[in-house]
mmCIF file of C-alpha atoms in Angstrom:
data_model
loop_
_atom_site.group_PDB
_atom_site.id
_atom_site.type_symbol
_atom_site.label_atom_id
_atom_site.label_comp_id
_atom_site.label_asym_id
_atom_site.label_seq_id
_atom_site.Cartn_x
_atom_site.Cartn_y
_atom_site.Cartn_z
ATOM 1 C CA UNK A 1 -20.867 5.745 24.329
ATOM 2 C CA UNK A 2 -20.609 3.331 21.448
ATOM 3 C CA UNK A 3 -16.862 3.510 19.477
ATOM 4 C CA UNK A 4 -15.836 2.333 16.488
ATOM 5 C CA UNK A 5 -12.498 2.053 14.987
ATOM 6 C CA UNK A 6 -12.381 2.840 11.192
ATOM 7 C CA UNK A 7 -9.543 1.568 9.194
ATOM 8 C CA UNK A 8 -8.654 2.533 5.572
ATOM 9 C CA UNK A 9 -6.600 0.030 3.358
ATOM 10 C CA UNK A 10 -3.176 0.818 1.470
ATOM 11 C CA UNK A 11 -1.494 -2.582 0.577
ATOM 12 C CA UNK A 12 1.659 -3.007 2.817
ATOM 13 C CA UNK A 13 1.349 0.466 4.732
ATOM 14 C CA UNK A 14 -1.366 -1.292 6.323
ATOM 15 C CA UNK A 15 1.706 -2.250 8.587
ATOM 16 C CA UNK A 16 0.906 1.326 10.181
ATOM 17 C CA UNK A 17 -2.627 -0.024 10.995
ATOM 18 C CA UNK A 18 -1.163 -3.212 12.067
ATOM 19 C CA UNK A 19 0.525 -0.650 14.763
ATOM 20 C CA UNK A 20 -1.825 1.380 16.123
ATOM 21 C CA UNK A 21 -4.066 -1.675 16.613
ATOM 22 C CA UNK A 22 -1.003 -3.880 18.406
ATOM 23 C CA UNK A 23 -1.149 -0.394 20.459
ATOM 24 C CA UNK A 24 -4.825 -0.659 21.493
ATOM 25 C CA UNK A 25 -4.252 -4.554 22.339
ATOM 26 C CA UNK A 26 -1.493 -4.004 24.556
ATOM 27 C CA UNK A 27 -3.322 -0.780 26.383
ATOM 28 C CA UNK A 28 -6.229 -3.378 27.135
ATOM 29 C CA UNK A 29 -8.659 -0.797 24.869
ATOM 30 C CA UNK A 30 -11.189 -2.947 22.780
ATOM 31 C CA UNK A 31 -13.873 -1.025 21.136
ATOM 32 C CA UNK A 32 -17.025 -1.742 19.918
ATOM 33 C CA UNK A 33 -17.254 -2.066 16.729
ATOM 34 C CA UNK A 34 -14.511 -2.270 13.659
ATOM 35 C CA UNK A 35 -14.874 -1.615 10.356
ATOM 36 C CA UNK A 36 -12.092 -2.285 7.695
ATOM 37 C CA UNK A 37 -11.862 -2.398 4.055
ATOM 38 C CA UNK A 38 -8.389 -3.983 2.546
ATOM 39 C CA UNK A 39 -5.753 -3.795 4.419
ATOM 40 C CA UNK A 40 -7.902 -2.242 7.224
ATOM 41 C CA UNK A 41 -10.248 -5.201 7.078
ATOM 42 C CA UNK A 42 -6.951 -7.822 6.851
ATOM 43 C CA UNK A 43 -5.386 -6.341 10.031
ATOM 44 C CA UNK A 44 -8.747 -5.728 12.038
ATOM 45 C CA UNK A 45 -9.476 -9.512 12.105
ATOM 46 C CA UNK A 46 -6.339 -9.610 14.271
ATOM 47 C CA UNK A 47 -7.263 -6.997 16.519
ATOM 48 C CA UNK A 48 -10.711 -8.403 16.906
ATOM 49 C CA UNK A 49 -9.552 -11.530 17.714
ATOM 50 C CA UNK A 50 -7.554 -10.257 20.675
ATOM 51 C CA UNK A 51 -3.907 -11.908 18.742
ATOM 52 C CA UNK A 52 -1.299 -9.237 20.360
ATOM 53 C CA UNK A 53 1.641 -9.184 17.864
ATOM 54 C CA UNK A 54 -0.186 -11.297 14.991
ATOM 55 C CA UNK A 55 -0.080 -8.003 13.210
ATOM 56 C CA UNK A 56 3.319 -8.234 13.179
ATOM 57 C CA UNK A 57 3.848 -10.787 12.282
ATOM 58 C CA UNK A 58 1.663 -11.171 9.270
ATOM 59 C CA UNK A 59 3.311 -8.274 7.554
ATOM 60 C CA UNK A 60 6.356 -8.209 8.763
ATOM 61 C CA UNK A 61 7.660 -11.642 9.171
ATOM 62 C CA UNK A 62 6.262 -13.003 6.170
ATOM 63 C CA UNK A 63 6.968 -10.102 3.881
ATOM 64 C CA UNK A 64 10.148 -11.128 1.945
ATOM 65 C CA UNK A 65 8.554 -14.599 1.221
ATOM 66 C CA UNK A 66 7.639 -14.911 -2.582
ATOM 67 C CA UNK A 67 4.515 -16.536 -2.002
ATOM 68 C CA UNK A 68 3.411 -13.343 0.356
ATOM 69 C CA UNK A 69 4.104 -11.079 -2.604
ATOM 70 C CA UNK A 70 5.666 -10.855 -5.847
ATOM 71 C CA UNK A 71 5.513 -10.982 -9.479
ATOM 72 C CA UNK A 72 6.579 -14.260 -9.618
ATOM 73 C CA UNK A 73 3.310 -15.035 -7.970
ATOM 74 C CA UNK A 74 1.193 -12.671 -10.195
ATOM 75 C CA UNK A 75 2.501 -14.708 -13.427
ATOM 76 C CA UNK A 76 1.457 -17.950 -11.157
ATOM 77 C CA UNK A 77 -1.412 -16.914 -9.772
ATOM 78 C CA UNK A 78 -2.703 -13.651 -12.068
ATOM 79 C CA UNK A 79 -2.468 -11.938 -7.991
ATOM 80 C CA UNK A 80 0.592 -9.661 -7.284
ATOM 81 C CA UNK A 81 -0.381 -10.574 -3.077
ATOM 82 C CA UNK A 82 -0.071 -14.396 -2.823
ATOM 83 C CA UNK A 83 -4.020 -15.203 -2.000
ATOM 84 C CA UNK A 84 -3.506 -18.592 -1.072
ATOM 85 C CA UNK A 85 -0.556 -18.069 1.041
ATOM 86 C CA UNK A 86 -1.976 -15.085 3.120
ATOM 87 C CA UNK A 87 -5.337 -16.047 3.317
ATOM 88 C CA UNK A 88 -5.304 -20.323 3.607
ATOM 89 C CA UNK A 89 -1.236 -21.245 4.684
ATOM 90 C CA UNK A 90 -0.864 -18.573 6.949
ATOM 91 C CA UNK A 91 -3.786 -18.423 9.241
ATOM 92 C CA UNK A 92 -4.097 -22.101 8.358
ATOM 93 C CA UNK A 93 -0.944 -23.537 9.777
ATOM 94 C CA UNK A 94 1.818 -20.741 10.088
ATOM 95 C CA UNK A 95 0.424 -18.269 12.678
ATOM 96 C CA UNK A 96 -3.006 -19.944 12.929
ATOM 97 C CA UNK A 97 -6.020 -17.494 13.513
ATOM 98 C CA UNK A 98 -8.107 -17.544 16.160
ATOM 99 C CA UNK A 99 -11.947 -18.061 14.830
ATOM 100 C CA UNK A 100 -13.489 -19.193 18.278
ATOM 101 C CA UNK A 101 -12.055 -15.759 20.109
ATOM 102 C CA UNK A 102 -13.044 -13.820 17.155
ATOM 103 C CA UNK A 103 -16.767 -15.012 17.501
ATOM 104 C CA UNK A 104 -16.836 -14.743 20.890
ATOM 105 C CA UNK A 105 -15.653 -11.411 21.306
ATOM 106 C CA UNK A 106 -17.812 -8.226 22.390
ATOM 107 C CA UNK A 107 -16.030 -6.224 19.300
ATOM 108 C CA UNK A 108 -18.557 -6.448 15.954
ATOM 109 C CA UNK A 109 -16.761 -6.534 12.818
ATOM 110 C CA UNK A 110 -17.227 -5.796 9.376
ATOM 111 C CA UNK A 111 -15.278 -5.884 5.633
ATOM 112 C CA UNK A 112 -16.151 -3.802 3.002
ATOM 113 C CA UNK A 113 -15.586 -5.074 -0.493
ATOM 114 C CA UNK A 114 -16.717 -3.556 -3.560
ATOM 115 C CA UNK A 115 -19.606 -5.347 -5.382
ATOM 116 C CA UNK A 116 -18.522 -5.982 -9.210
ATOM 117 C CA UNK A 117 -21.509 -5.356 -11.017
ATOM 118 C CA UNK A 118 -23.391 -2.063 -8.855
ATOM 119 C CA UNK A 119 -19.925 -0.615 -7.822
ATOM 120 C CA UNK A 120 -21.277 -0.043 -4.342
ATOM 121 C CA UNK A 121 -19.941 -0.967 -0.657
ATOM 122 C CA UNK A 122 -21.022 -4.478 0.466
ATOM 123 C CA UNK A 123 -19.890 -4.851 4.209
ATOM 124 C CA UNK A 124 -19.583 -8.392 6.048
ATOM 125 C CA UNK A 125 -20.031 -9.064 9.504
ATOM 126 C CA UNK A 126 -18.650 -12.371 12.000
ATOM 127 C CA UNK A 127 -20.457 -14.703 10.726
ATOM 128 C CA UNK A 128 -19.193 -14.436 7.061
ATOM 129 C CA UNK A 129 -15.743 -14.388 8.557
ATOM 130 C CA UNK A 130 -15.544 -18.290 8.350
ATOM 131 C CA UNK A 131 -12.559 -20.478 8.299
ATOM 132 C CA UNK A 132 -11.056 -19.682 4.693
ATOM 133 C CA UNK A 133 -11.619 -15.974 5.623
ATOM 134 C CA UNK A 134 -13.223 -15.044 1.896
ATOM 135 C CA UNK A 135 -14.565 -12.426 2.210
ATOM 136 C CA UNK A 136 -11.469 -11.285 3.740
ATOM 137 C CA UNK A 137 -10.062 -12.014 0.445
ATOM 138 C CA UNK A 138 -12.098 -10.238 -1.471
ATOM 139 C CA UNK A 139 -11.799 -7.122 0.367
ATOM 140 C CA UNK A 140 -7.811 -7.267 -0.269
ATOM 141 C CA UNK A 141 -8.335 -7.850 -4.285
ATOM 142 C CA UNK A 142 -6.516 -5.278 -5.737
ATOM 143 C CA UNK A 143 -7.985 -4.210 -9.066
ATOM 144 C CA UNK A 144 -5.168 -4.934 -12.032
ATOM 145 C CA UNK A 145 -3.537 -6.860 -9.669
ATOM 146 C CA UNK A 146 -5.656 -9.477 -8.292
ATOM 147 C CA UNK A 147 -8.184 -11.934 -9.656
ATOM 148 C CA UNK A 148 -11.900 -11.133 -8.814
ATOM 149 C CA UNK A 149 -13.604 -12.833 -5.697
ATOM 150 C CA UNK A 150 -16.876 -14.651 -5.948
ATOM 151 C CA UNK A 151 -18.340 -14.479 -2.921
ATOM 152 C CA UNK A 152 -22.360 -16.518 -2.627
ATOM 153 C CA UNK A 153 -22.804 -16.014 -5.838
ATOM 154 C CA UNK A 154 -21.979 -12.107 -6.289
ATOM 155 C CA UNK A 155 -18.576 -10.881 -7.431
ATOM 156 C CA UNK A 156 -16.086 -8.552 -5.451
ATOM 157 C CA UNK A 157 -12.891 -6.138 -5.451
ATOM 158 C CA UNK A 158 -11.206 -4.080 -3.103
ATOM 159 C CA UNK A 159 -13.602 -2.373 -0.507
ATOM 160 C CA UNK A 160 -11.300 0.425 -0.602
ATOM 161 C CA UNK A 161 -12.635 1.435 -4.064
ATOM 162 C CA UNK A 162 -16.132 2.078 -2.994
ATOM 163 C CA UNK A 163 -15.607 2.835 0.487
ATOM 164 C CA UNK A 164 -12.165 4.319 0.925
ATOM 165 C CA UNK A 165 -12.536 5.399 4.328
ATOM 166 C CA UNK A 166 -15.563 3.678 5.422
ATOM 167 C CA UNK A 167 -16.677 6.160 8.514
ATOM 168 C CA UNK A 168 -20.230 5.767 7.053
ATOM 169 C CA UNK A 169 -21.015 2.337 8.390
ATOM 170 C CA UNK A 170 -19.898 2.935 11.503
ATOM 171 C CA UNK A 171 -21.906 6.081 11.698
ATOM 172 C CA UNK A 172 -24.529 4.814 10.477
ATOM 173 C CA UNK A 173 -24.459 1.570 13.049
ATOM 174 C CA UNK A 174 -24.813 3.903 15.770
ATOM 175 C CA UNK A 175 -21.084 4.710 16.964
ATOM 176 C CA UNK A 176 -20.894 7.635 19.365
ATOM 177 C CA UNK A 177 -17.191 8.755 18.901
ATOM 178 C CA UNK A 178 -14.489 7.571 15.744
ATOM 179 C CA UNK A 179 -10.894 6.120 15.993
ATOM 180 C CA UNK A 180 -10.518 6.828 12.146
ATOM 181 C CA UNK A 181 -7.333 4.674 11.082
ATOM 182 C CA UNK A 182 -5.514 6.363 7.775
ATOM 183 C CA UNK A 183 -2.290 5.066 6.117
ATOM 184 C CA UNK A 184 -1.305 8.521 4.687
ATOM 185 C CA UNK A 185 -0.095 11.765 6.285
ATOM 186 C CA UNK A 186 -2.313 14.578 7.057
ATOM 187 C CA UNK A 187 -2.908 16.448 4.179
ATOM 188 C CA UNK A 188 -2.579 13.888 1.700
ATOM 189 C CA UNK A 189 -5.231 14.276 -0.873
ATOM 190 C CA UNK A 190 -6.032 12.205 -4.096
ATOM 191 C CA UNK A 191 -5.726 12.482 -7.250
ATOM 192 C CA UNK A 192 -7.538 11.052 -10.913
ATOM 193 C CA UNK A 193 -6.246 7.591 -11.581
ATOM 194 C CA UNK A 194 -3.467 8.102 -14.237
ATOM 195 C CA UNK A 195 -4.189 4.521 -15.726
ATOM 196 C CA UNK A 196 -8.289 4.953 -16.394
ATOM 197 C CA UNK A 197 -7.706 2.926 -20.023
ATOM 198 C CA UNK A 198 -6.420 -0.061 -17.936
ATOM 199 C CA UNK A 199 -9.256 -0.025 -15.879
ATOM 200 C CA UNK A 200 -12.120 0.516 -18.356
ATOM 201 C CA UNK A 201 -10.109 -2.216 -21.063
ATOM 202 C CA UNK A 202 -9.759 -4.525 -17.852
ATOM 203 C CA UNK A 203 -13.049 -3.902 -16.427
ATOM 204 C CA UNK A 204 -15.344 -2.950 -19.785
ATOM 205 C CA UNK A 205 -18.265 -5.842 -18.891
ATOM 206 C CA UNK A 206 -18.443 -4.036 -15.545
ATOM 207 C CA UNK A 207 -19.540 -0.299 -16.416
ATOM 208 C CA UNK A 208 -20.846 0.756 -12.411
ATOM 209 C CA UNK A 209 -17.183 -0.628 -11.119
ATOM 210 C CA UNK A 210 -15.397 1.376 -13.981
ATOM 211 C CA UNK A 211 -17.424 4.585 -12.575
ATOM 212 C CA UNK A 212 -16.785 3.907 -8.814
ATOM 213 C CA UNK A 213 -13.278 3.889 -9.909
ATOM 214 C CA UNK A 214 -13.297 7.090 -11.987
ATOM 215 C CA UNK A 215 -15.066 8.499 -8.754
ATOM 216 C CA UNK A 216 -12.884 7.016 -5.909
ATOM 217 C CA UNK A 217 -10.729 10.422 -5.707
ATOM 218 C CA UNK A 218 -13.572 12.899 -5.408
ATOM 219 C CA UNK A 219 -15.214 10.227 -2.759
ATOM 220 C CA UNK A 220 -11.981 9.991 -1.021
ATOM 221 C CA UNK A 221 -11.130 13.876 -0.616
ATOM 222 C CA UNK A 222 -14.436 14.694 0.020
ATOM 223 C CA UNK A 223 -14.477 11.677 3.122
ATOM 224 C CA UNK A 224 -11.671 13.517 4.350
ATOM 225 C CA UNK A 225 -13.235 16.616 4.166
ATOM 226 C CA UNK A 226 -16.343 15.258 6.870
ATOM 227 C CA UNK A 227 -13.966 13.474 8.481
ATOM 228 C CA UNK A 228 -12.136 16.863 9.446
ATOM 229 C CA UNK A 229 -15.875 18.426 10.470
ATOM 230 C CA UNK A 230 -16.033 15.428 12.510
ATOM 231 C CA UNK A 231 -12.463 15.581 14.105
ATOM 232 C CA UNK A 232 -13.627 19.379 14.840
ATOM 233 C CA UNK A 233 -16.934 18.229 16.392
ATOM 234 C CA UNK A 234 -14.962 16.142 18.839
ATOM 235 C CA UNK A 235 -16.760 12.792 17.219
ATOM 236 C CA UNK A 236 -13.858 12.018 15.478
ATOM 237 C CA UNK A 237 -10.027 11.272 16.371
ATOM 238 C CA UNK A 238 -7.643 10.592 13.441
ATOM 239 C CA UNK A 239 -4.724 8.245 13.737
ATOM 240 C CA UNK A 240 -2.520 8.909 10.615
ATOM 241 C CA UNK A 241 1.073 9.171 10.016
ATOM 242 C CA UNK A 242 2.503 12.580 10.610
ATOM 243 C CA UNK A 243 4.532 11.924 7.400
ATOM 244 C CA UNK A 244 4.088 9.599 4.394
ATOM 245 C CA UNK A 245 5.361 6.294 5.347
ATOM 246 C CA UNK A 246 8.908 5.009 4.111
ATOM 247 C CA UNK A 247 6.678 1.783 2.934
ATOM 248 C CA UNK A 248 4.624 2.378 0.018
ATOM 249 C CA UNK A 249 1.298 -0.026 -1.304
ATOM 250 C CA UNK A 250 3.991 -2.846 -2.177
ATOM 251 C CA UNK A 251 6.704 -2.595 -0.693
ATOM 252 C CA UNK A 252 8.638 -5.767 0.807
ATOM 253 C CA UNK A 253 11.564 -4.049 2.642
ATOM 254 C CA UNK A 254 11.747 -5.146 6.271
ATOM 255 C CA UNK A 255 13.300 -2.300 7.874
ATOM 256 C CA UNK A 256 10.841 -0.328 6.414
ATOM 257 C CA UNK A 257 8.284 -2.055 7.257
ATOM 258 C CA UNK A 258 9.096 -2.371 11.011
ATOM 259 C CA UNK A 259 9.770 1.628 10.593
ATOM 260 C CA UNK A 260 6.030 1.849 9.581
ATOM 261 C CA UNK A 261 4.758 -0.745 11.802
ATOM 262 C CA UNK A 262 6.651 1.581 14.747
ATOM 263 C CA UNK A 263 5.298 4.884 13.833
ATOM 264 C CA UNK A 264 1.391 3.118 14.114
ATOM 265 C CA UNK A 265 2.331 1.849 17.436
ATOM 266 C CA UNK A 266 3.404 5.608 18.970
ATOM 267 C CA UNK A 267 0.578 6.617 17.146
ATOM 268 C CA UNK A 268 -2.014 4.368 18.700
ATOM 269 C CA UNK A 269 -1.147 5.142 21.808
ATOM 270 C CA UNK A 270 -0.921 8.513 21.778
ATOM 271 C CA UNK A 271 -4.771 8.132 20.528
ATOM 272 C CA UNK A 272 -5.632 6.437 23.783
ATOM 273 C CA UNK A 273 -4.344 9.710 25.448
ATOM 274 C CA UNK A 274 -6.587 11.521 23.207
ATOM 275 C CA UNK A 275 -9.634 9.550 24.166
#
């Protein structure tokens, strides 16, 4: 039986995710494939990598640091989440990642990040994962609030946009049974973007993006929707908070944080139990 872990984004209540994976670690469970778009793509790498407590540590420990996030850094940088800092001085030299045990391990990986000019799901395996971890990057982009990515010559946002929940590439890669990872409660459901103009003034040169965007809600309930069929089916288990999280998309509050980061770790292993 071939499993794949599936983990949505969600800025900072990726810290749940961050759980429930530190969960899986410690239980000696290591599936077979992950797939991760955002924040589910920025904590998988860990996971894959076989770095118990790096999780943590990256949102956690690093949280209240102005280079991590902040506006200061979005007036320095035009990026709300300090790119540089998260993505080049932290797995650089602060709590260096491990590319070698990455490689090497039996786990396949892929990022989803949302391709700038079709508006569709581009997803990037190991070997794009190179020191620098772009592509990384670009799945984390935050439209509004983060500078586009140029990746070999393509541009990219957040995977989340065109992939919220991206069960369909590990489907379609063959995995048996889900471990579908979600940052909000059951029954969450969402709703139009309130701030369309800012999008299509922001994003005018890009007319496919603007439309993914205008779409992510109905593409996000109706995920939800299969996901449930699947859950039903047995194919699927979903790992989500039983209540929204006391952390929301940006939030820098440590206790909170480790209140989040808590709830994914009973979580993940109460999964395990499941499976």
């Amino acid at each position: 039986m071939k499993i794949g872990i599936v983990c949505e984004g969600g800025g900072m209540r990726g810290v749940f995710t961050a759980g429930v994976l530190q969960a899986f670690m410690e239980s000696g469970f290591m599936a077979d494939e992950l797939v991760g778009v955002s924040a589910g793509a920025s904590n998988g790498v860990s996971y894959v990598s076989g770095q118990q407590g790096r999780g943590y540590r990256t949102n956690v420990d690093y949280a209240g640091d102005k280079r991590y996030a902040s506006f200061q850094s979005f007036r320095q940088t035009g990026s709300f989440f300090g790119m540089d800092f998260i993505f080049g001085e932290i797995p650089d030299t602060l709590d260096p990642f491990n590319f070698e045990t990455f490689a090497a391990s039996p786990c396949d990986f892929y990022a989803g990040a949302t391709d700038m000019e079709t508006g569709q799901a581009v997803f990037f395996g190991k070997d794009d994962v190179q020191p620098g971890l772009h592509v990384i990057r670009a799945s984390c982009s935050m439209p509004l609030l983060s500078p586009i990515v140029e990746y070999n010559g393509r541009k990219y946002l957040d995977g989340g946009i065109s992939a919220p929940i991206p069960i369909d590439k590990a489907l379609n890669d063959g995995c048996d049974k889900l471990l579908v990872v979600l940052t909000r409660e059951r029954g969450y459901r969402k709703k139009p973007q309130r701030i369309q103009l800012l999008y299509h003034n922001k994003y005018h040169q890009y007319p496919n993006f603007v439309r993914t965007m205008n779409l992510r809600h109905l593409v996000y309930n109706h995920t939800l929707e299969r996901l449930a069929r699947l859950e039903t089916s047995g194919r699927a288990i979903i790992i989500a908070p039983p209540q929204p999280l006391p952390v929301d998309r940006m939030g820098k509050d440590r206790d909170k944080l480790i209140a989040g980061y808590n709830v994914g770790l009973e979580a993940g292993f109460h999964a395990l139990d499941l499976l």
